[in-house]
Amino acid sequence: MDAVALINGQGSDERAWQGCDWLWQQPETGLHALCADAARIVVVAPHPDDEVLACGGLLSLAAADGLQSWVVAVTDGEACYPDEAWWTPHRLRDARRHELATAVSALGIGAERITHLGIADGGVAQREAALQRWLRRHLHKDDLVLAPWRFDGHPDHEAAGRAAWHAARAVGCARLEYPVWAWHWMDPAYAHIAWERPRLLDISAGRGAKQRAIAEFRTQTGDVEQLQSPPILPAHVLARFHRNHEVYLA
């Protein structure tokens, strides 16, 4: 099954995920244990919004605890609406950079903690080796790298995840993976086969900040003028990121 097929349609209903007892009965991991004494959290995000959808709660809690975070925006997500006359790639690039800055601000992170690499949206796999080299030059041994699950079902996510995994391994820093589109295409009944050791983080204290940050991505939720296409993040997708827990994969 190709990536487009994986992320089309309604996907797995959030009620089915809430009924996945195996997942939610996993022991919780506290923020300090999850971050493993890291001096800095580095979030590798293939598109602006992935870092907030998957890790917004953790980033908010970390900011409140005084832990420094750095967001690496691999692409600008400018190809999300290819058939739009008004929302051209150029306009989307500017809008999504602004949305990301305001979103991380809602989490307590300054816009100066964002690095935009400007790789073409949809073209991360073609630049995977270069991305890996760039990360190896900029990561530190005491970083915790958060990157997409390498089997997330979107080619940009998987390529960014692979590059981050190999770079973190080469540098010797801690790493965790986060799912985004896997919540859509995966059958909750088989999550125990795909995810051997999921780590649950209670983000109740940071959930409000995360929701405010998600709301900043108006181009993705459809809360903008002159958008004719269905939004990338409709209500049934956003429901998967309204939880009191985030899931990370070791």
PDB file of C-alpha atoms in Angstrom:
ATOM      1  CA  MET A   1       0.000   0.000   0.000  1.00  0.00           C
ATOM      2  CA  ASP A   2       1.434   3.387  -0.958  1.00  0.00           C
ATOM      3  CA  ALA A   3       1.642   6.373   1.358  1.00  0.00           C
ATOM      4  CA  VAL A   4      -1.308   8.201  -0.235  1.00  0.00           C
ATOM      5  CA  ALA A   5      -3.549   5.212   0.382  1.00  0.00           C
ATOM      6  CA  LEU A   6      -2.367   4.986   3.981  1.00  0.00           C
ATOM      7  CA  ILE A   7      -3.442   8.526   4.880  1.00  0.00           C
ATOM      8  CA  ASN A   8      -6.641   8.815   2.816  1.00  0.00           C
ATOM      9  CA  GLY A   9     -10.143   8.404   4.181  1.00  0.00           C
ATOM     10  CA  GLN A  10     -11.364   8.637   7.763  1.00  0.00           C
ATOM     11  CA  GLY A  11      -8.802   6.212   9.152  1.00  0.00           C
ATOM     12  CA  SER A  12      -9.046   4.554  12.564  1.00  0.00           C
ATOM     13  CA  ASP A  13     -11.670   6.193  14.734  1.00  0.00           C
ATOM     14  CA  GLU A  14     -10.401   7.768  17.940  1.00  0.00           C
ATOM     15  CA  ARG A  15     -12.981   5.758  19.894  1.00  0.00           C
ATOM     16  CA  ALA A  16     -11.245   2.591  18.692  1.00  0.00           C
ATOM     17  CA  TRP A  17      -7.922   3.934  19.920  1.00  0.00           C
ATOM     18  CA  GLN A  18      -9.432   4.830  23.276  1.00  0.00           C
ATOM     19  CA  GLY A  19     -10.554   1.209  23.508  1.00  0.00           C
ATOM     20  CA  CYS A  20      -7.011  -0.090  22.950  1.00  0.00           C
ATOM     21  CA  ASP A  21      -6.551  -1.323  26.523  1.00  0.00           C
ATOM     22  CA  TRP A  22      -3.093  -2.758  25.825  1.00  0.00           C
ATOM     23  CA  LEU A  23      -1.746   0.693  24.954  1.00  0.00           C
ATOM     24  CA  TRP A  24      -3.312   2.739  27.730  1.00  0.00           C
ATOM     25  CA  GLN A  25      -2.413   0.168  30.379  1.00  0.00           C
ATOM     26  CA  GLN A  26       1.283   0.641  29.671  1.00  0.00           C
ATOM     27  CA  PRO A  27       3.101   2.257  32.622  1.00  0.00           C
ATOM     28  CA  GLU A  28       3.539   6.010  32.445  1.00  0.00           C
ATOM     29  CA  THR A  29       6.989   7.550  32.133  1.00  0.00           C
ATOM     30  CA  GLY A  30       7.612  10.877  33.847  1.00  0.00           C
ATOM     31  CA  LEU A  31       9.062  13.850  32.000  1.00  0.00           C
ATOM     32  CA  HIS A  32      12.494  13.596  33.637  1.00  0.00           C
ATOM     33  CA  ALA A  33      12.752   9.855  33.042  1.00  0.00           C
ATOM     34  CA  LEU A  34      11.624  10.249  29.434  1.00  0.00           C
ATOM     35  CA  CYS A  35      14.128  13.021  28.768  1.00  0.00           C
ATOM     36  CA  ALA A  36      16.931  10.943  30.321  1.00  0.00           C
ATOM     37  CA  ASP A  37      18.790  13.942  31.803  1.00  0.00           C
ATOM     38  CA  ALA A  38      19.111  15.559  28.378  1.00  0.00           C
ATOM     39  CA  ALA A  39      20.427  19.108  28.281  1.00  0.00           C
ATOM     40  CA  ARG A  40      18.358  19.886  25.199  1.00  0.00           C
ATOM     41  CA  ILE A  41      15.369  18.433  23.329  1.00  0.00           C
ATOM     42  CA  VAL A  42      15.673  18.453  19.552  1.00  0.00           C
ATOM     43  CA  VAL A  43      12.424  17.856  17.651  1.00  0.00           C
ATOM     44  CA  VAL A  44      12.845  16.920  13.998  1.00  0.00           C
ATOM     45  CA  ALA A  45       9.590  17.838  12.248  1.00  0.00           C
ATOM     46  CA  PRO A  46       9.035  16.929   8.589  1.00  0.00           C
ATOM     47  CA  HIS A  47       6.256  19.542   8.305  1.00  0.00           C
ATOM     48  CA  PRO A  48       5.226  22.481  10.505  1.00  0.00           C
ATOM     49  CA  ASP A  49       2.592  21.109  12.941  1.00  0.00           C
ATOM     50  CA  ASP A  50       4.083  17.607  13.358  1.00  0.00           C
ATOM     51  CA  GLU A  51       6.150  18.769  16.324  1.00  0.00           C
ATOM     52  CA  VAL A  52       3.080  20.210  18.078  1.00  0.00           C
ATOM     53  CA  LEU A  53       0.641  17.413  17.208  1.00  0.00           C
ATOM     54  CA  ALA A  54       2.982  14.699  18.453  1.00  0.00           C
ATOM     55  CA  CYS A  55       5.127  16.451  21.068  1.00  0.00           C
ATOM     56  CA  GLY A  56       3.342  19.659  22.049  1.00  0.00           C
ATOM     57  CA  GLY A  57       2.549  18.455  25.538  1.00  0.00           C
ATOM     58  CA  LEU A  58       6.112  17.362  26.208  1.00  0.00           C
ATOM     59  CA  LEU A  59       7.497  20.632  24.842  1.00  0.00           C
ATOM     60  CA  SER A  60       5.158  22.667  27.034  1.00  0.00           C
ATOM     61  CA  LEU A  61       6.077  20.678  30.148  1.00  0.00           C
ATOM     62  CA  ALA A  62       9.770  20.931  29.305  1.00  0.00           C
ATOM     63  CA  ALA A  63       9.565  24.708  28.844  1.00  0.00           C
ATOM     64  CA  ALA A  64       7.828  25.073  32.189  1.00  0.00           C
ATOM     65  CA  ASP A  65      10.596  22.969  33.759  1.00  0.00           C
ATOM     66  CA  GLY A  66      13.334  25.129  32.242  1.00  0.00           C
ATOM     67  CA  LEU A  67      14.520  22.526  29.724  1.00  0.00           C
ATOM     68  CA  GLN A  68      15.663  23.996  26.406  1.00  0.00           C
ATOM     69  CA  SER A  69      14.076  22.800  23.163  1.00  0.00           C
ATOM     70  CA  TRP A  70      15.020  23.247  19.512  1.00  0.00           C
ATOM     71  CA  VAL A  71      12.683  22.622  16.579  1.00  0.00           C
ATOM     72  CA  VAL A  72      14.159  21.553  13.245  1.00  0.00           C
ATOM     73  CA  ALA A  73      11.554  22.263  10.549  1.00  0.00           C
ATOM     74  CA  VAL A  74      12.694  20.032   7.695  1.00  0.00           C
ATOM     75  CA  THR A  75      10.201  21.355   5.119  1.00  0.00           C
ATOM     76  CA  ASP A  76       7.765  24.252   5.135  1.00  0.00           C
ATOM     77  CA  GLY A  77       4.795  22.067   4.200  1.00  0.00           C
ATOM     78  CA  GLU A  78       4.183  24.202   1.144  1.00  0.00           C
ATOM     79  CA  ALA A  79       2.763  21.390  -1.026  1.00  0.00           C
ATOM     80  CA  CYS A  80      -0.217  20.530   1.163  1.00  0.00           C
ATOM     81  CA  TYR A  81      -2.836  22.053  -1.178  1.00  0.00           C
ATOM     82  CA  PRO A  82      -1.585  21.452  -4.736  1.00  0.00           C
ATOM     83  CA  ASP A  83      -4.880  22.382  -6.423  1.00  0.00           C
ATOM     84  CA  GLU A  84      -5.453  25.710  -4.667  1.00  0.00           C
ATOM     85  CA  ALA A  85      -5.338  28.895  -6.755  1.00  0.00           C
ATOM     86  CA  TRP A  86      -4.985  31.286  -3.791  1.00  0.00           C
ATOM     87  CA  TRP A  87      -2.991  29.127  -1.396  1.00  0.00           C
ATOM     88  CA  THR A  88       0.032  28.750  -3.624  1.00  0.00           C
ATOM     89  CA  PRO A  89       3.225  27.059  -2.371  1.00  0.00           C
ATOM     90  CA  HIS A  90       4.841  30.483  -1.934  1.00  0.00           C
ATOM     91  CA  ARG A  91       1.949  31.796   0.167  1.00  0.00           C
ATOM     92  CA  LEU A  92       1.734  28.574   2.151  1.00  0.00           C
ATOM     93  CA  ARG A  93       5.465  28.632   2.902  1.00  0.00           C
ATOM     94  CA  ASP A  94       5.198  32.058   4.491  1.00  0.00           C
ATOM     95  CA  ALA A  95       1.979  31.236   6.326  1.00  0.00           C
ATOM     96  CA  ARG A  96       3.217  27.963   7.762  1.00  0.00           C
ATOM     97  CA  ARG A  97       6.451  29.517   9.023  1.00  0.00           C
ATOM     98  CA  HIS A  98       4.394  32.159  10.804  1.00  0.00           C
ATOM     99  CA  GLU A  99       2.035  29.524  12.201  1.00  0.00           C
ATOM    100  CA  LEU A 100       4.930  27.504  13.549  1.00  0.00           C
ATOM    101  CA  ALA A 101       6.428  30.539  15.285  1.00  0.00           C
ATOM    102  CA  THR A 102       3.153  31.421  16.992  1.00  0.00           C
ATOM    103  CA  ALA A 103       2.469  27.789  17.866  1.00  0.00           C
ATOM    104  CA  VAL A 104       5.772  27.200  19.648  1.00  0.00           C
ATOM    105  CA  SER A 105       5.315  30.526  21.421  1.00  0.00           C
ATOM    106  CA  ALA A 106       2.112  29.105  22.891  1.00  0.00           C
ATOM    107  CA  LEU A 107       4.239  26.275  24.273  1.00  0.00           C
ATOM    108  CA  GLY A 108       6.721  28.678  25.865  1.00  0.00           C
ATOM    109  CA  ILE A 109       9.407  28.390  23.180  1.00  0.00           C
ATOM    110  CA  GLY A 110      10.827  31.400  21.358  1.00  0.00           C
ATOM    111  CA  ALA A 111      10.824  31.575  17.568  1.00  0.00           C
ATOM    112  CA  GLU A 112      14.624  31.806  17.671  1.00  0.00           C
ATOM    113  CA  ARG A 113      14.596  28.134  18.698  1.00  0.00           C
ATOM    114  CA  ILE A 114      13.327  27.136  15.224  1.00  0.00           C
ATOM    115  CA  THR A 115      15.650  26.237  12.350  1.00  0.00           C
ATOM    116  CA  HIS A 116      14.062  26.073   8.888  1.00  0.00           C
ATOM    117  CA  LEU A 117      15.928  23.787   6.493  1.00  0.00           C
ATOM    118  CA  GLY A 118      13.675  24.550   3.516  1.00  0.00           C
ATOM    119  CA  ILE A 119      13.794  21.066   1.976  1.00  0.00           C
ATOM    120  CA  ALA A 120      11.011  20.653  -0.580  1.00  0.00           C
ATOM    121  CA  ASP A 121       7.748  19.335   0.824  1.00  0.00           C
ATOM    122  CA  GLY A 122       7.446  15.796  -0.510  1.00  0.00           C
ATOM    123  CA  GLY A 123      11.161  15.611  -1.260  1.00  0.00           C
ATOM    124  CA  VAL A 124      12.731  14.594   2.040  1.00  0.00           C
ATOM    125  CA  ALA A 125      13.608  11.099   0.842  1.00  0.00           C
ATOM    126  CA  GLN A 126      15.666  12.611  -1.983  1.00  0.00           C
ATOM    127  CA  ARG A 127      17.582  14.698   0.570  1.00  0.00           C
ATOM    128  CA  GLU A 128      17.732  12.090   3.314  1.00  0.00           C
ATOM    129  CA  ALA A 129      21.513  11.630   3.237  1.00  0.00           C
ATOM    130  CA  ALA A 130      22.070  15.399   3.333  1.00  0.00           C
ATOM    131  CA  LEU A 131      19.624  15.743   6.231  1.00  0.00           C
ATOM    132  CA  GLN A 132      21.431  13.019   8.133  1.00  0.00           C
ATOM    133  CA  ARG A 133      24.789  14.758   7.600  1.00  0.00           C
ATOM    134  CA  TRP A 134      23.347  18.098   8.729  1.00  0.00           C
ATOM    135  CA  LEU A 135      21.932  16.563  11.900  1.00  0.00           C
ATOM    136  CA  ARG A 136      25.212  14.817  12.683  1.00  0.00           C
ATOM    137  CA  ARG A 137      26.991  18.183  12.544  1.00  0.00           C
ATOM    138  CA  HIS A 138      24.505  19.916  14.844  1.00  0.00           C
ATOM    139  CA  LEU A 139      23.482  17.318  17.417  1.00  0.00           C
ATOM    140  CA  HIS A 140      25.197  17.042  20.804  1.00  0.00           C
ATOM    141  CA  LYS A 141      25.795  13.924  22.865  1.00  0.00           C
ATOM    142  CA  ASP A 142      23.547  15.244  25.659  1.00  0.00           C
ATOM    143  CA  ASP A 143      20.572  15.903  23.332  1.00  0.00           C
ATOM    144  CA  LEU A 144      17.317  13.972  23.264  1.00  0.00           C
ATOM    145  CA  VAL A 145      16.183  13.689  19.639  1.00  0.00           C
ATOM    146  CA  LEU A 146      12.455  13.314  18.950  1.00  0.00           C
ATOM    147  CA  ALA A 147      11.698  12.335  15.358  1.00  0.00           C
ATOM    148  CA  PRO A 148       8.888  10.658  13.407  1.00  0.00           C
ATOM    149  CA  TRP A 149       8.415   6.910  13.629  1.00  0.00           C
ATOM    150  CA  ARG A 150      10.331   5.382  10.742  1.00  0.00           C
ATOM    151  CA  PHE A 151       7.204   3.457   9.654  1.00  0.00           C
ATOM    152  CA  ASP A 152       4.704   6.308  10.028  1.00  0.00           C
ATOM    153  CA  GLY A 153       3.174   5.867   6.572  1.00  0.00           C
ATOM    154  CA  HIS A 154       4.181   9.211   5.011  1.00  0.00           C
ATOM    155  CA  PRO A 155       7.403   9.311   2.943  1.00  0.00           C
ATOM    156  CA  ASP A 156       8.596  12.634   4.396  1.00  0.00           C
ATOM    157  CA  HIS A 157       7.987  11.374   7.935  1.00  0.00           C
ATOM    158  CA  GLU A 158       9.771   8.102   7.349  1.00  0.00           C
ATOM    159  CA  ALA A 159      12.781   9.711   5.642  1.00  0.00           C
ATOM    160  CA  ALA A 160      13.117  12.335   8.396  1.00  0.00           C
ATOM    161  CA  GLY A 161      12.791   9.586  10.992  1.00  0.00           C
ATOM    162  CA  ARG A 162      15.494   7.471   9.394  1.00  0.00           C
ATOM    163  CA  ALA A 163      17.873  10.421   9.034  1.00  0.00           C
ATOM    164  CA  ALA A 164      17.376  11.432  12.664  1.00  0.00           C
ATOM    165  CA  TRP A 165      17.713   7.862  13.931  1.00  0.00           C
ATOM    166  CA  HIS A 166      21.034   7.314  12.135  1.00  0.00           C
ATOM    167  CA  ALA A 167      22.383  10.756  13.058  1.00  0.00           C
ATOM    168  CA  ALA A 168      21.499  10.357  16.744  1.00  0.00           C
ATOM    169  CA  ARG A 169      23.062   6.909  16.784  1.00  0.00           C
ATOM    170  CA  ALA A 170      26.272   8.237  15.210  1.00  0.00           C
ATOM    171  CA  VAL A 171      26.517  11.118  17.683  1.00  0.00           C
ATOM    172  CA  GLY A 172      25.600   8.923  20.627  1.00  0.00           C
ATOM    173  CA  CYS A 173      22.616  10.915  21.901  1.00  0.00           C
ATOM    174  CA  ALA A 174      19.290   9.618  23.167  1.00  0.00           C
ATOM    175  CA  ARG A 175      16.424   9.302  20.688  1.00  0.00           C
ATOM    176  CA  LEU A 176      12.705   8.569  20.701  1.00  0.00           C
ATOM    177  CA  GLU A 177      10.235   8.295  17.842  1.00  0.00           C
ATOM    178  CA  TYR A 178       6.722   9.723  17.656  1.00  0.00           C
ATOM    179  CA  PRO A 179       3.766   8.552  15.543  1.00  0.00           C
ATOM    180  CA  VAL A 180       1.564  10.988  13.618  1.00  0.00           C
ATOM    181  CA  TRP A 181      -0.069   9.278  10.640  1.00  0.00           C
ATOM    182  CA  ALA A 182       0.199   5.826  12.219  1.00  0.00           C
ATOM    183  CA  TRP A 183      -2.792   6.808  14.365  1.00  0.00           C
ATOM    184  CA  HIS A 184      -4.710   7.120  11.097  1.00  0.00           C
ATOM    185  CA  TRP A 185      -3.868   3.938   9.221  1.00  0.00           C
ATOM    186  CA  MET A 186      -2.977   1.487  11.974  1.00  0.00           C
ATOM    187  CA  ASP A 187      -5.584  -0.897  13.406  1.00  0.00           C
ATOM    188  CA  PRO A 188      -5.541  -0.413  17.190  1.00  0.00           C
ATOM    189  CA  ALA A 189      -6.045  -4.153  17.643  1.00  0.00           C
ATOM    190  CA  TYR A 190      -2.545  -4.730  16.247  1.00  0.00           C
ATOM    191  CA  ALA A 191      -0.684  -1.894  17.974  1.00  0.00           C
ATOM    192  CA  HIS A 192       0.985  -4.380  20.316  1.00  0.00           C
ATOM    193  CA  ILE A 193       2.672  -6.021  17.329  1.00  0.00           C
ATOM    194  CA  ALA A 194       4.076  -2.782  15.877  1.00  0.00           C
ATOM    195  CA  TRP A 195       5.008  -1.043  19.133  1.00  0.00           C
ATOM    196  CA  GLU A 196       6.950  -3.236  21.513  1.00  0.00           C
ATOM    197  CA  ARG A 197       7.735  -0.615  24.160  1.00  0.00           C
ATOM    198  CA  PRO A 198       5.539   2.487  23.903  1.00  0.00           C
ATOM    199  CA  ARG A 199       6.208   5.142  26.520  1.00  0.00           C
ATOM    200  CA  LEU A 200       3.263   7.140  27.787  1.00  0.00           C
ATOM    201  CA  LEU A 201       3.718  10.698  29.000  1.00  0.00           C
ATOM    202  CA  ASP A 202       0.897  12.328  30.988  1.00  0.00           C
ATOM    203  CA  ILE A 203       0.581  15.794  29.467  1.00  0.00           C
ATOM    204  CA  SER A 204      -2.485  16.913  31.449  1.00  0.00           C
ATOM    205  CA  ALA A 205      -0.610  19.944  32.794  1.00  0.00           C
ATOM    206  CA  GLY A 206       0.438  20.991  29.272  1.00  0.00           C
ATOM    207  CA  ARG A 207      -2.668  19.939  27.349  1.00  0.00           C
ATOM    208  CA  GLY A 208      -4.188  23.426  27.251  1.00  0.00           C
ATOM    209  CA  ALA A 209      -1.019  24.938  25.812  1.00  0.00           C
ATOM    210  CA  LYS A 210      -0.838  22.153  23.246  1.00  0.00           C
ATOM    211  CA  GLN A 211      -4.400  22.793  22.093  1.00  0.00           C
ATOM    212  CA  ARG A 212      -3.722  26.523  21.780  1.00  0.00           C
ATOM    213  CA  ALA A 213      -0.629  25.730  19.733  1.00  0.00           C
ATOM    214  CA  ILE A 214      -2.533  23.371  17.416  1.00  0.00           C
ATOM    215  CA  ALA A 215      -5.137  26.081  16.816  1.00  0.00           C
ATOM    216  CA  GLU A 216      -2.413  28.332  15.392  1.00  0.00           C
ATOM    217  CA  PHE A 217      -2.099  26.069  12.337  1.00  0.00           C
ATOM    218  CA  ARG A 218      -5.087  27.649  10.649  1.00  0.00           C
ATOM    219  CA  THR A 219      -4.088  26.676   7.122  1.00  0.00           C
ATOM    220  CA  GLN A 220      -4.198  23.065   8.227  1.00  0.00           C
ATOM    221  CA  THR A 221      -7.452  23.187  10.203  1.00  0.00           C
ATOM    222  CA  GLY A 222      -9.225  25.129   7.442  1.00  0.00           C
ATOM    223  CA  ASP A 223      -9.729  28.283   9.509  1.00  0.00           C
ATOM    224  CA  VAL A 224      -8.563  30.595   6.712  1.00  0.00           C
ATOM    225  CA  GLU A 225     -10.229  32.462   3.889  1.00  0.00           C
ATOM    226  CA  GLN A 226     -10.291  31.284   0.263  1.00  0.00           C
ATOM    227  CA  LEU A 227      -9.401  27.666   1.011  1.00  0.00           C
ATOM    228  CA  GLN A 228     -11.446  25.429  -1.287  1.00  0.00           C
ATOM    229  CA  SER A 229      -9.888  22.060  -0.400  1.00  0.00           C
ATOM    230  CA  PRO A 230     -10.773  19.931   2.628  1.00  0.00           C
ATOM    231  CA  PRO A 231      -8.403  20.764   5.493  1.00  0.00           C
ATOM    232  CA  ILE A 232      -5.420  18.555   6.221  1.00  0.00           C
ATOM    233  CA  LEU A 233      -6.431  18.423   9.895  1.00  0.00           C
ATOM    234  CA  PRO A 234     -10.211  17.914  10.096  1.00  0.00           C
ATOM    235  CA  ALA A 235     -11.918  17.171  13.401  1.00  0.00           C
ATOM    236  CA  HIS A 236     -11.545  13.389  13.186  1.00  0.00           C
ATOM    237  CA  VAL A 237      -7.763  13.738  12.773  1.00  0.00           C
ATOM    238  CA  LEU A 238      -7.396  16.354  15.496  1.00  0.00           C
ATOM    239  CA  ALA A 239      -9.292  14.099  17.906  1.00  0.00           C
ATOM    240  CA  ARG A 240      -6.207  11.858  18.079  1.00  0.00           C
ATOM    241  CA  PHE A 241      -4.181  14.749  19.483  1.00  0.00           C
ATOM    242  CA  HIS A 242      -6.638  15.907  22.150  1.00  0.00           C
ATOM    243  CA  ARG A 243      -5.573  13.197  24.594  1.00  0.00           C
ATOM    244  CA  ASN A 244      -4.074  13.580  28.031  1.00  0.00           C
ATOM    245  CA  HIS A 245      -1.147  11.368  27.003  1.00  0.00           C
ATOM    246  CA  GLU A 246       1.480  11.418  24.275  1.00  0.00           C
ATOM    247  CA  VAL A 247       3.087   8.226  23.040  1.00  0.00           C
ATOM    248  CA  TYR A 248       6.785   7.830  22.290  1.00  0.00           C
ATOM    249  CA  LEU A 249       8.580   4.796  20.908  1.00  0.00           C
ATOM    250  CA  ALA A 250      11.982   3.687  22.164  1.00  0.00           C
TER     251      ALA A 250
END
